[in-house]
């Protein structure tokens, strides 16, 4: 039986504080005028009315800098994986979809224990979108609401929240909630209406095709003038990659400690927009021109990953659009331009 | 997530030892390596390994020996970056880390069997190709005519000069070579690799071609082969990219939609004819 409760905002605060007392809880908090995930010290800091976080929750599964092994220069290597359980409180549907995509990426072919051990220890408390972000187009991408991929989904209805529990990990969190009534039929009907509206209205930009049309659209647009034009404005800064919930490319580096005998191998976020991303030893750069890198990113999102796993690697969060100084990262504008031929 | 995590860390190198290290040219060094576990690496020609020098990093390196060489495997490493500089400086007996083997193989045990073989290689492109040549020479009767074309910048850049003499001496192999610039002692061909092509017989039906060389080489060689009626699906190329992780995650080795580490490094050229980033 699915568990669907209804709690007041006050109950939510008490519940979250009880969770914080028991384990690590990362939640959405205000960061100057914007929002970011950080460790929660007090439920009062939790801002479920956020529009979008600066960085997506991928940073909890694939940290910006992550130690993957320890070594001794005598050639001994030892794997390092994270064992700590944690809760992420306040994940919007588009980010839930992105996480499910990353799960598939890191599971496919060769399973990545570093990503997967973090992922398995995480409990995801998703939260329906109360405020649209400045550049979002989640409704166009079909990611304004979400059916699965989370442990609990919170939806603000009236002065309280519907708490929809889908997994055993989610149920485990309910112990700290204590008694709460089941959501009644009227509340659930209002939630359906809320979802209907979300699926229609959560767009600041309108993609003029279905997301599943993008692979075919890109088929004939490799030489379109937009690549060179926009790349002429691009700073190759990689901000679009950094904020993207479905960008996961990484570099791996060895760091030696002061003894010069021991050290760690770390992986760090990398960016396909950076000049040397495809450079091999000896200096040959297989994607030397800025327009090649700019085009590669959109093809990877709209076609290449689709070919590999049947999903468009864009969830309509709009973070890249907001982060781009040159104002050339907006996928909707780009794809709509391509549609004009 | 219901699936449990696999316990194997795909990034964890296997301990290994450099059994032999010797310079082949001023910048290319040969390594014979043994896994500490005593296990066979279990590769096929065309595959690569990730070689770790603890504290320096990891680099993708082509396997150069045939799987018929057991107990050890051979690499050739050009001194050209951080990890390869460090490898060159390691004395015999030094530990290294190995991951792999990774990637696709020259189809020596499948599509190449019973066919005429034409190997076209330039510079250190000979390194992965040597694995296939050794494999096929060990089973010479499994293949038809066999020709090897090798080009380097100068005579001093030629790798495996002893083995080359063996290929040249064989009656059942045509071996031709060329250099971009000769020296005083050089009496052979001078010119780019495509100048050797008219000297070998090819058949649109029975010839299968293996190509591996510097990026610039492929376009010209493939155009010359196409002009002689070789269908694209009879051509196998081994491509170099930045195969950082080797397991299809890190994104660096993409050739349009392909991952060189998973879908390559050996590709049937028919796969690549509509792939603009390939050559």
Coordinates of C-alpha atoms in Angstrom, one line a residue:
Chain A
X1 CA 0.0 0.0 0.0
X2 CA 1.4 3.4 -0.9
X3 CA 1.7 5.8 2.0
X4 CA 0.4 9.3 1.3
X5 CA 0.3 11.6 4.3
X6 CA -0.7 15.2 4.7
X7 CA 1.3 17.3 7.2
X8 CA 1.3 21.0 8.2
X9 CA 4.2 23.3 7.7
X10 CA 4.9 23.1 11.4
X11 CA 5.0 19.3 11.4
X12 CA 7.4 19.5 8.5
X13 CA 9.8 21.6 10.6
X14 CA 9.6 19.3 13.5
X15 CA 10.1 16.3 11.2
X16 CA 13.1 17.8 9.5
X17 CA 14.8 18.7 12.8
X18 CA 14.3 15.2 14.0
X19 CA 16.0 13.9 10.8
X20 CA 18.9 16.4 11.2
X21 CA 19.4 15.1 14.8
X22 CA 19.8 11.5 13.5
X23 CA 21.8 11.9 10.3
X24 CA 23.3 14.1 7.7
X25 CA 20.6 16.1 5.8
X26 CA 21.4 18.3 2.9
X27 CA 18.7 20.7 2.1
X28 CA 18.0 23.7 -0.1
X29 CA 18.9 27.0 1.5
X30 CA 19.1 30.6 0.5
X31 CA 22.5 31.7 -0.7
X32 CA 22.4 35.5 -1.1
X33 CA 19.6 36.0 -3.7
X34 CA 19.8 32.4 -4.9
X35 CA 19.6 28.9 -3.6
X36 CA 22.0 26.1 -3.0
X37 CA 22.2 22.6 -1.3
X38 CA 24.1 22.5 1.9
X39 CA 24.2 20.6 5.1
X40 CA 21.1 21.6 7.1
X41 CA 21.6 22.6 10.7
X42 CA 18.1 23.8 11.3
X43 CA 14.9 23.1 9.5
X44 CA 14.1 26.8 9.5
X45 CA 16.8 27.2 6.9
X46 CA 15.1 24.8 4.5
X47 CA 13.6 26.7 1.6
X48 CA 11.2 24.4 -0.3
X49 CA 9.9 27.4 -2.2
X50 CA 13.2 27.6 -4.1
X51 CA 13.1 28.1 -7.8
X52 CA 16.3 26.3 -8.8
X53 CA 19.6 25.6 -7.0
X54 CA 22.9 27.0 -8.4
X55 CA 24.4 23.5 -8.6
X56 CA 22.3 20.4 -9.2
X57 CA 22.3 17.6 -6.6
X58 CA 24.8 15.6 -8.8
X59 CA 27.5 17.1 -6.5
X60 CA 26.4 14.6 -3.8
X61 CA 26.9 11.6 -6.0
X62 CA 29.8 12.9 -8.1
X63 CA 31.6 15.5 -5.9
X64 CA 33.4 18.3 -7.6
X65 CA 36.6 16.7 -6.2
X66 CA 36.4 13.1 -5.2
X67 CA 39.1 10.8 -3.8
X68 CA 38.7 7.5 -5.6
X69 CA 41.7 5.7 -4.2
X70 CA 44.8 5.9 -2.1
X71 CA 48.2 4.8 -3.3
X72 CA 51.7 4.3 -2.2
X73 CA 54.5 5.0 -4.7
X74 CA 55.6 1.3 -4.3
X75 CA 52.6 0.5 -6.5
X76 CA 50.0 -0.3 -3.9
X77 CA 46.5 1.0 -4.7
X78 CA 43.5 1.0 -2.4
X79 CA 39.9 1.9 -3.4
X80 CA 38.2 4.6 -1.4
X81 CA 34.4 4.6 -1.5
X82 CA 32.0 6.7 0.6
X83 CA 29.9 4.7 3.2
X84 CA 28.0 7.6 4.8
X85 CA 24.2 7.6 4.5
X86 CA 22.6 11.0 3.8
X87 CA 19.3 12.6 2.9
X88 CA 18.8 15.2 0.2
X89 CA 15.8 17.3 1.0
X90 CA 14.2 19.3 -1.8
X91 CA 15.0 17.8 -5.2
X92 CA 12.9 19.2 -8.0
X93 CA 11.4 16.7 -10.6
X94 CA 13.7 17.7 -13.4
X95 CA 16.7 16.9 -11.1
X96 CA 15.1 13.6 -10.1
X97 CA 15.0 12.8 -13.8
X98 CA 18.6 13.8 -14.2
X99 CA 19.7 11.7 -11.3
X100 CA 17.9 8.7 -12.8
X101 CA 19.9 9.4 -16.0
X102 CA 23.2 9.6 -14.2
X103 CA 22.3 6.3 -12.4
X104 CA 22.1 4.7 -15.8
X105 CA 25.3 6.3 -17.1
X106 CA 27.3 5.1 -14.1
X107 CA 25.8 1.7 -14.1
X108 CA 26.1 1.0 -17.8
X109 CA 28.9 -1.3 -19.2
X110 CA 31.2 -0.9 -16.3
X111 CA 29.5 -0.2 -13.0
X112 CA 31.1 2.8 -11.2
X113 CA 31.3 1.9 -7.5
X114 CA 32.2 5.4 -6.4
X115 CA 29.1 6.9 -7.8
X116 CA 26.8 4.0 -7.0
X117 CA 27.9 3.7 -3.3
X118 CA 27.0 7.3 -2.8
X119 CA 23.8 6.9 -4.7
X120 CA 22.7 3.8 -2.7
X121 CA 23.3 5.6 0.6
X122 CA 21.2 8.6 -0.4
X123 CA 17.6 9.1 0.4
X124 CA 15.9 11.5 -2.0
X125 CA 13.1 13.7 -0.7
X126 CA 11.8 15.3 -3.9
X127 CA 9.7 18.4 -3.9
X128 CA 7.3 19.7 -6.5
X129 CA 8.1 23.0 -8.0
X130 CA 6.5 26.0 -6.2
X131 CA 8.3 28.7 -8.1
X132 CA 9.6 28.6 -11.7
X133 CA 13.2 29.5 -12.3
X134 CA 14.1 32.3 -14.7
X135 CA 15.1 30.1 -17.6
X136 CA 13.3 26.8 -17.1
X137 CA 11.5 24.8 -19.7
X138 CA 10.8 21.7 -17.7
X139 CA 7.2 21.4 -19.0
X140 CA 8.5 21.2 -22.6
X141 CA 10.9 18.5 -21.6
X142 CA 8.3 16.5 -19.7
X143 CA 10.2 16.9 -16.4
X144 CA 7.9 19.4 -14.6
X145 CA 6.5 16.5 -12.6
X146 CA 7.9 13.0 -11.9
X147 CA 6.5 9.6 -11.4
X148 CA 9.4 7.8 -9.8
X149 CA 13.2 8.0 -9.0
X150 CA 12.7 9.4 -5.5
X151 CA 12.0 8.0 -2.1
X152 CA 9.5 10.6 -0.9
X153 CA 7.8 13.4 -2.9
X154 CA 6.5 16.5 -1.1
X155 CA 3.8 18.6 -2.8
X156 CA 2.7 21.9 -1.2
X157 CA -1.1 21.9 -1.1
X158 CA -2.7 24.7 0.9
X159 CA -0.8 25.4 4.1
X160 CA 0.8 21.9 4.2
X161 CA 2.5 19.2 2.3
X162 CA 1.4 15.9 0.8
X163 CA 4.1 13.4 1.7
X164 CA 4.1 10.6 -0.8
X165 CA 6.3 7.7 0.3
X166 CA 7.5 5.3 -2.4
X167 CA 10.3 3.2 -1.1
X168 CA 11.5 1.5 2.1
X169 CA 14.2 4.1 2.5
X170 CA 11.4 6.7 2.4
X171 CA 9.3 4.8 4.9
X172 CA 12.3 4.7 7.3
X173 CA 12.1 8.5 7.4
X174 CA 8.5 8.4 8.5
X175 CA 9.4 7.1 11.9
X176 CA 10.7 10.6 12.8
X177 CA 7.5 12.2 11.5
X178 CA 5.2 10.5 14.0
X179 CA 1.5 10.5 13.6
X180 CA 0.1 12.3 10.5
X181 CA -3.2 11.7 8.8
X182 CA -3.5 10.2 5.4
X183 CA -4.0 12.7 2.6
X184 CA -7.7 12.9 1.9
X185 CA -9.3 12.6 -1.5
X186 CA -9.9 16.3 -1.8
X187 CA -6.2 17.1 -1.2
X188 CA -5.1 14.4 -3.7
X189 CA -7.5 15.9 -6.3
X190 CA -5.9 19.3 -5.7
X191 CA -2.5 17.7 -6.1
X192 CA -3.6 16.2 -9.5
X193 CA -4.6 19.7 -10.5
X194 CA -1.3 21.1 -9.3
X195 CA 0.5 18.5 -11.5
X196 CA -1.6 19.3 -14.5
X197 CA -0.8 23.0 -14.2
X198 CA 2.9 22.2 -13.7
X199 CA 3.0 20.1 -16.9
X200 CA 1.4 23.0 -18.8
X201 CA 2.9 26.1 -17.3
X202 CA 6.4 25.5 -16.0
X203 CA 8.1 27.0 -19.0
X204 CA 9.8 30.4 -19.4
X205 CA 10.9 29.3 -22.9
X206 CA 8.9 27.2 -25.3
X207 CA 10.6 24.5 -27.3
X208 CA 8.8 24.2 -30.7
X209 CA 9.2 20.5 -30.9
X210 CA 8.9 17.4 -28.7
X211 CA 12.2 16.5 -26.9
X212 CA 12.1 13.2 -28.7
X213 CA 12.3 15.1 -32.1
X214 CA 15.7 16.5 -31.2
X215 CA 17.9 13.6 -32.4
X216 CA 16.3 13.7 -35.8
X217 CA 16.5 17.5 -35.9
X218 CA 20.2 17.4 -35.2
X219 CA 20.7 14.8 -38.0
X220 CA 20.8 17.5 -40.6
X221 CA 22.1 20.5 -38.8
X222 CA 25.8 19.7 -38.3
X223 CA 26.9 22.5 -40.6
X224 CA 24.3 25.1 -39.5
X225 CA 25.7 28.7 -39.2
X226 CA 24.5 29.0 -35.6
X227 CA 27.4 26.9 -34.3
X228 CA 30.1 29.2 -35.6
X229 CA 28.1 32.3 -34.8
X230 CA 27.4 31.4 -31.2
X231 CA 30.8 30.0 -30.7
X232 CA 32.2 33.3 -31.7
X233 CA 30.7 34.7 -28.5
X234 CA 31.6 31.7 -26.3
X235 CA 34.3 32.2 -23.6
X236 CA 35.0 28.5 -23.4
X237 CA 34.5 28.9 -19.6
X238 CA 32.6 25.7 -19.0
X239 CA 30.0 27.2 -16.8
X240 CA 27.2 25.5 -18.8
X241 CA 28.9 22.1 -18.0
X242 CA 29.4 22.9 -14.3
X243 CA 25.8 23.7 -13.5
X244 CA 24.3 21.0 -15.7
X245 CA 22.6 18.1 -13.9
X246 CA 23.4 15.7 -16.8
X247 CA 27.0 16.7 -17.4
X248 CA 29.3 14.2 -15.7
X249 CA 32.6 14.2 -17.7
X250 CA 35.6 14.1 -15.4
X251 CA 39.3 14.2 -15.2
X252 CA 41.5 12.1 -12.9
X253 CA 44.7 13.3 -11.2
X254 CA 47.2 12.0 -8.7
X255 CA 48.0 14.1 -5.7
X256 CA 51.0 13.2 -3.7
X257 CA 51.3 14.2 0.0
X258 CA 54.4 15.8 1.6
X259 CA 56.1 12.5 2.2
X260 CA 56.3 12.0 -1.6
X261 CA 55.5 8.3 -0.8
X262 CA 51.7 8.3 -0.5
X263 CA 48.9 10.1 -2.1
X264 CA 45.4 10.0 -3.5
X265 CA 43.9 9.7 -6.9
X266 CA 41.1 12.2 -7.3
X267 CA 38.5 12.8 -10.0
X268 CA 37.3 16.2 -10.7
X269 CA 34.5 17.7 -12.9
X270 CA 35.7 18.4 -16.3
X271 CA 34.2 20.4 -19.2
X272 CA 33.9 19.6 -22.9
X273 CA 33.9 23.3 -23.6
X274 CA 37.4 23.8 -22.3
X275 CA 40.0 24.1 -25.0
X276 CA 42.1 21.0 -24.1
X277 CA 39.3 18.6 -23.3
X278 CA 40.0 16.4 -26.4
X279 CA 43.8 17.1 -26.5
X280 CA 46.0 14.0 -26.5
X281 CA 49.6 13.6 -25.4
X282 CA 51.8 15.3 -28.0
X283 CA 49.4 18.2 -28.3
X284 CA 47.0 17.1 -31.1
X285 CA 43.6 18.5 -30.2
X286 CA 40.7 16.6 -31.8
X287 CA 38.2 19.4 -31.0
X288 CA 40.5 22.4 -31.4
X289 CA 37.9 25.0 -32.7
X290 CA 35.5 26.6 -30.2
X291 CA 32.5 25.9 -32.5
X292 CA 33.4 22.2 -32.5
X293 CA 33.2 22.1 -28.8
X294 CA 30.1 24.2 -28.6
X295 CA 28.4 21.9 -31.2
X296 CA 29.6 18.8 -29.5
X297 CA 27.8 19.8 -26.2
X298 CA 24.4 20.2 -27.9
X299 CA 24.8 17.0 -29.9
X300 CA 25.7 15.1 -26.9
X301 CA 22.7 16.4 -25.1
X302 CA 20.2 16.1 -28.0
X303 CA 21.5 13.1 -29.9
X304 CA 24.6 11.1 -28.8
X305 CA 23.3 10.1 -25.4
X306 CA 19.9 9.5 -26.8
X307 CA 21.5 7.0 -29.2
X308 CA 23.3 5.3 -26.3
X309 CA 20.5 5.2 -23.7
X310 CA 17.3 6.5 -25.2
X311 CA 17.1 9.6 -23.1
X312 CA 17.6 13.3 -24.0
X313 CA 20.3 14.6 -21.8
X314 CA 18.6 17.8 -21.0
X315 CA 15.9 18.2 -18.3
X316 CA 14.9 21.8 -18.9
X317 CA 16.2 23.2 -15.6
X318 CA 17.6 26.3 -17.4
X319 CA 20.7 26.5 -15.3
X320 CA 23.0 26.7 -18.3
X321 CA 21.0 29.6 -19.7
X322 CA 21.3 31.5 -16.4
X323 CA 25.0 30.7 -16.0
X324 CA 26.1 31.6 -19.5
X325 CA 27.8 35.1 -19.6
X326 CA 27.7 35.2 -23.4
X327 CA 24.0 34.2 -23.5
X328 CA 24.5 31.4 -26.0
X329 CA 23.7 28.4 -23.8
X330 CA 19.9 28.5 -23.9
X331 CA 19.0 25.1 -25.4
X332 CA 15.5 26.2 -26.4
X333 CA 16.7 29.2 -28.4
X334 CA 19.4 27.0 -30.0
X335 CA 17.1 24.1 -31.0
X336 CA 14.3 26.5 -32.1
X337 CA 16.8 28.3 -34.4
X338 CA 17.9 24.9 -35.9
X339 CA 14.2 24.2 -36.5
X340 CA 13.9 27.3 -38.6
X341 CA 16.6 25.6 -40.8
Chain B
X1 CA 17.8 2.1 -6.5
X2 CA 17.3 -1.6 -5.9
X3 CA 20.4 -3.0 -7.6
X4 CA 23.3 -3.6 -5.3
X5 CA 26.7 -2.0 -6.0
X6 CA 29.2 -4.2 -7.8
X7 CA 32.2 -4.7 -5.5
X8 CA 34.8 -4.4 -8.2
X9 CA 36.3 -0.9 -8.5
X10 CA 36.7 -0.3 -12.3
X11 CA 39.3 2.4 -11.6
X12 CA 41.6 0.3 -9.4
X13 CA 44.8 -0.8 -11.2
X14 CA 46.2 -4.3 -10.9
X15 CA 49.7 -4.3 -9.6
X16 CA 52.4 -5.2 -12.2
X17 CA 56.1 -5.1 -12.7
X18 CA 58.3 -3.8 -15.5
X19 CA 60.4 -6.8 -16.4
X20 CA 62.2 -5.2 -19.3
X21 CA 62.6 -1.7 -20.6
X22 CA 64.6 -0.7 -23.6
X23 CA 64.8 2.2 -26.0
X24 CA 63.7 1.5 -29.5
X25 CA 64.2 5.0 -30.8
X26 CA 65.3 8.3 -29.2
X27 CA 61.8 8.8 -27.8
X28 CA 60.1 5.4 -28.0
X29 CA 60.6 2.8 -25.2
X30 CA 59.7 -0.8 -25.2
X31 CA 58.3 -2.4 -22.0
X32 CA 57.6 -6.0 -21.1
X33 CA 55.2 -6.2 -18.1
X34 CA 54.0 -8.9 -15.9
X35 CA 50.9 -8.8 -13.7
X36 CA 51.8 -9.5 -10.0
X37 CA 48.9 -11.9 -9.8
X38 CA 50.5 -14.2 -12.3
X39 CA 47.3 -14.0 -14.4
X40 CA 47.3 -13.5 -18.2
X41 CA 46.1 -10.1 -19.3
X42 CA 43.8 -11.8 -21.8
X43 CA 43.8 -9.3 -24.5
X44 CA 43.4 -9.5 -28.3
X45 CA 45.2 -7.4 -30.9
X46 CA 44.1 -3.8 -31.1
X47 CA 43.2 -3.4 -27.4
X48 CA 44.8 -1.1 -24.9
X49 CA 45.5 -0.8 -21.2
X50 CA 45.6 2.1 -18.8
X51 CA 49.0 2.3 -17.2
X52 CA 49.4 4.0 -13.8
X53 CA 52.5 5.4 -12.3
X54 CA 51.5 6.1 -8.7
X55 CA 51.8 9.8 -7.9
X56 CA 52.0 10.8 -11.6
X57 CA 48.9 9.5 -13.2
X58 CA 47.5 7.2 -15.7
X59 CA 47.6 7.0 -19.5
X60 CA 46.1 4.8 -22.2
X61 CA 48.7 2.7 -24.0
X62 CA 48.3 0.2 -26.9
X63 CA 49.2 -3.4 -26.4
X64 CA 51.9 -4.4 -28.8
X65 CA 52.4 -8.1 -28.2
X66 CA 50.2 -10.8 -29.5
X67 CA 48.2 -12.8 -27.0
X68 CA 50.4 -15.8 -28.0
X69 CA 53.1 -14.2 -25.8
X70 CA 52.1 -15.5 -22.5
X71 CA 53.0 -14.5 -18.9
X72 CA 53.9 -11.0 -20.0
X73 CA 52.7 -8.3 -22.4
X74 CA 54.5 -5.7 -24.3
X75 CA 53.9 -1.9 -24.7
X76 CA 55.8 0.8 -26.6
X77 CA 55.5 4.2 -25.0
X78 CA 56.5 7.5 -26.6
X79 CA 58.0 10.0 -24.2
X80 CA 55.6 12.8 -24.8
X81 CA 53.8 13.8 -21.6
X82 CA 53.7 13.6 -17.8
X83 CA 53.0 9.9 -17.4
X84 CA 55.0 8.7 -20.3
X85 CA 58.0 10.8 -19.1
X86 CA 57.7 9.0 -15.8
X87 CA 57.5 5.6 -17.4
X88 CA 60.6 6.2 -19.4
X89 CA 62.5 7.1 -16.2
X90 CA 61.4 3.9 -14.3
X91 CA 64.1 1.3 -13.9
X92 CA 63.5 -2.4 -14.7
X93 CA 61.7 -4.1 -11.8
X94 CA 59.6 -1.0 -11.0
X95 CA 56.0 -1.4 -10.1
X96 CA 53.3 0.0 -12.4
X97 CA 49.5 -0.3 -12.2
X98 CA 47.5 -1.8 -15.1
X99 CA 43.8 -1.6 -15.9
X100 CA 42.3 -3.4 -18.9
X101 CA 42.4 -4.7 -21.5
X102 CA 39.9 -2.3 -23.0
X103 CA 38.3 -1.6 -26.3
X104 CA 37.6 -3.4 -29.6
X105 CA 40.0 -5.7 -31.5
X106 CA 41.3 -6.1 -35.0
X107 CA 39.0 -9.0 -36.1
X108 CA 42.0 -11.4 -36.7
X109 CA 40.0 -14.4 -35.4
X110 CA 36.9 -13.5 -37.3
X111 CA 36.4 -11.2 -40.4
X112 CA 40.1 -11.2 -41.4
X113 CA 40.4 -15.0 -41.6
X114 CA 40.8 -16.4 -45.0
X115 CA 41.2 -12.9 -46.5
X116 CA 44.2 -11.1 -48.1
X117 CA 45.7 -8.8 -45.5
X118 CA 47.1 -5.3 -46.2
X119 CA 48.5 -3.5 -43.2
X120 CA 49.2 0.2 -43.6
X121 CA 50.9 1.9 -40.7
X122 CA 52.9 5.0 -39.9
X123 CA 55.1 6.0 -37.0
X124 CA 54.0 4.5 -33.7
X125 CA 50.9 3.3 -35.4
X126 CA 53.0 0.1 -35.7
X127 CA 52.7 -0.5 -32.0
X128 CA 49.1 -1.8 -31.8
X129 CA 49.3 -3.2 -35.3
X130 CA 52.3 -5.4 -34.4
X131 CA 50.1 -7.3 -32.1
X132 CA 47.8 -8.2 -35.0
X133 CA 50.8 -8.9 -37.3
X134 CA 52.3 -11.3 -34.8
X135 CA 49.0 -13.0 -34.3
X136 CA 48.5 -13.5 -38.0
X137 CA 52.1 -14.6 -38.7
X138 CA 51.7 -17.3 -36.0
X139 CA 48.7 -18.6 -38.0
X140 CA 49.9 -17.7 -41.4
X141 CA 48.0 -20.4 -43.1
X142 CA 44.7 -18.9 -41.9
X143 CA 45.1 -15.8 -44.2
X144 CA 45.7 -15.2 -47.9
X145 CA 48.3 -12.8 -49.3
X146 CA 49.8 -10.6 -46.7
X147 CA 51.4 -7.2 -47.2
X148 CA 52.8 -4.7 -44.6
X149 CA 53.4 -1.0 -45.6
X150 CA 55.3 1.0 -43.0
X151 CA 56.2 4.7 -43.1
X152 CA 58.2 6.8 -40.7
X153 CA 59.6 10.3 -40.7
X154 CA 63.2 9.1 -40.8
X155 CA 65.0 5.8 -40.8
X156 CA 65.9 6.3 -37.1
X157 CA 62.2 6.5 -36.2
X158 CA 61.5 2.9 -37.3
X159 CA 60.4 0.6 -34.4
X160 CA 61.1 -3.1 -34.1
X161 CA 63.9 -3.1 -36.7
X162 CA 64.8 -6.8 -35.9
X163 CA 61.2 -7.9 -36.5
X164 CA 61.0 -5.8 -39.6
X165 CA 63.9 -7.8 -41.1
X166 CA 62.1 -11.0 -40.3
X167 CA 59.0 -9.7 -42.2
X168 CA 61.1 -8.6 -45.1
X169 CA 62.8 -12.0 -45.3
X170 CA 59.6 -14.0 -45.3
X171 CA 58.5 -15.3 -48.7
X172 CA 54.9 -15.2 -47.7
X173 CA 54.9 -11.6 -46.7
X174 CA 55.4 -8.5 -48.8
X175 CA 57.0 -5.8 -46.6
X176 CA 57.5 -2.3 -48.0
X177 CA 58.7 0.8 -46.1
X178 CA 59.2 4.4 -46.7
X179 CA 60.5 7.5 -44.9
X180 CA 59.7 11.1 -45.3
X181 CA 63.4 12.0 -45.2
X182 CA 66.3 9.6 -45.7
X183 CA 69.8 9.8 -44.2
X184 CA 73.2 8.9 -45.7
X185 CA 72.7 5.2 -45.2
X186 CA 69.1 5.1 -46.5
X187 CA 68.7 3.4 -49.9
X188 CA 65.0 2.7 -49.7
X189 CA 61.8 4.6 -50.6
X190 CA 61.4 8.2 -49.7
X191 CA 58.0 9.7 -49.7
X192 CA 54.6 9.5 -47.9
X193 CA 53.0 6.2 -47.2
X194 CA 50.6 6.5 -50.1
X195 CA 53.5 6.2 -52.5
X196 CA 53.8 2.6 -51.5
X197 CA 50.2 1.7 -52.3
X198 CA 50.6 1.3 -56.1
X199 CA 53.3 -1.3 -55.4
X200 CA 50.9 -3.8 -53.9
X201 CA 48.1 -5.8 -55.5
X202 CA 44.7 -5.2 -53.9
X203 CA 41.4 -6.9 -54.6
X204 CA 38.0 -5.2 -54.0
X205 CA 36.8 -8.7 -53.1
X206 CA 39.4 -10.4 -50.9
X207 CA 41.6 -7.6 -49.5
X208 CA 41.1 -6.5 -45.9
X209 CA 43.0 -3.5 -44.7
X210 CA 44.3 -2.5 -41.3
X211 CA 45.3 1.1 -40.9
X212 CA 46.9 2.8 -37.9
X213 CA 49.1 5.9 -38.0
X214 CA 49.1 9.6 -37.2
X215 CA 45.8 11.5 -37.6
X216 CA 46.8 13.1 -41.0
X217 CA 47.5 9.7 -42.6
X218 CA 44.0 8.2 -42.6
X219 CA 42.3 10.6 -45.0
X220 CA 44.9 10.1 -47.7
X221 CA 45.3 6.4 -47.3
X222 CA 41.5 5.7 -47.3
X223 CA 41.0 7.9 -50.4
X224 CA 43.7 6.0 -52.2
X225 CA 42.1 2.7 -51.2
X226 CA 38.7 3.8 -52.3
X227 CA 40.1 4.8 -55.7
X228 CA 41.3 1.2 -56.1
X229 CA 37.8 -0.1 -55.3
X230 CA 38.3 -1.3 -51.8
X231 CA 34.8 -1.1 -50.1
X232 CA 34.8 0.8 -46.8
X233 CA 33.6 -2.2 -44.8
X234 CA 36.9 -4.0 -45.7
X235 CA 38.9 -1.3 -43.9
X236 CA 39.7 -1.4 -40.2
X237 CA 41.2 1.7 -38.5
X238 CA 42.6 2.1 -35.0
X239 CA 42.0 5.6 -33.8
X240 CA 43.7 7.6 -31.0
X241 CA 41.8 9.7 -28.6
X242 CA 42.1 10.8 -25.0
X243 CA 40.9 7.6 -23.4
X244 CA 41.2 8.8 -19.8
X245 CA 39.0 6.3 -18.0
X246 CA 38.8 3.4 -20.5
X247 CA 35.3 2.5 -19.4
X248 CA 33.0 4.9 -21.2
X249 CA 32.4 7.4 -18.4
X250 CA 34.8 10.3 -18.5
X251 CA 33.7 11.7 -21.9
X252 CA 37.2 12.6 -23.3
X253 CA 37.5 10.1 -26.1
X254 CA 34.2 10.8 -27.9
X255 CA 34.1 10.8 -31.7
X256 CA 30.7 12.2 -32.2
X257 CA 28.4 9.6 -30.7
X258 CA 31.1 6.9 -30.3
X259 CA 33.3 6.3 -27.3
X260 CA 36.8 5.3 -28.6
X261 CA 37.4 3.3 -25.4
X262 CA 34.2 1.2 -25.8
X263 CA 33.3 1.3 -29.5
X264 CA 36.9 1.5 -30.6
X265 CA 39.8 2.0 -30.8
X266 CA 39.4 -0.4 -33.7
X267 CA 36.5 0.6 -36.0
X268 CA 35.3 -0.9 -39.2
X269 CA 35.6 2.2 -41.5
X270 CA 32.0 1.7 -42.7
X271 CA 30.9 2.7 -39.2
X272 CA 32.8 6.0 -39.5
X273 CA 32.0 7.2 -43.1
X274 CA 29.2 9.5 -41.7
X275 CA 31.1 10.4 -38.6
X276 CA 32.7 13.8 -39.2
X277 CA 35.0 13.8 -36.2
X278 CA 36.5 10.4 -37.0
X279 CA 39.3 11.3 -39.5

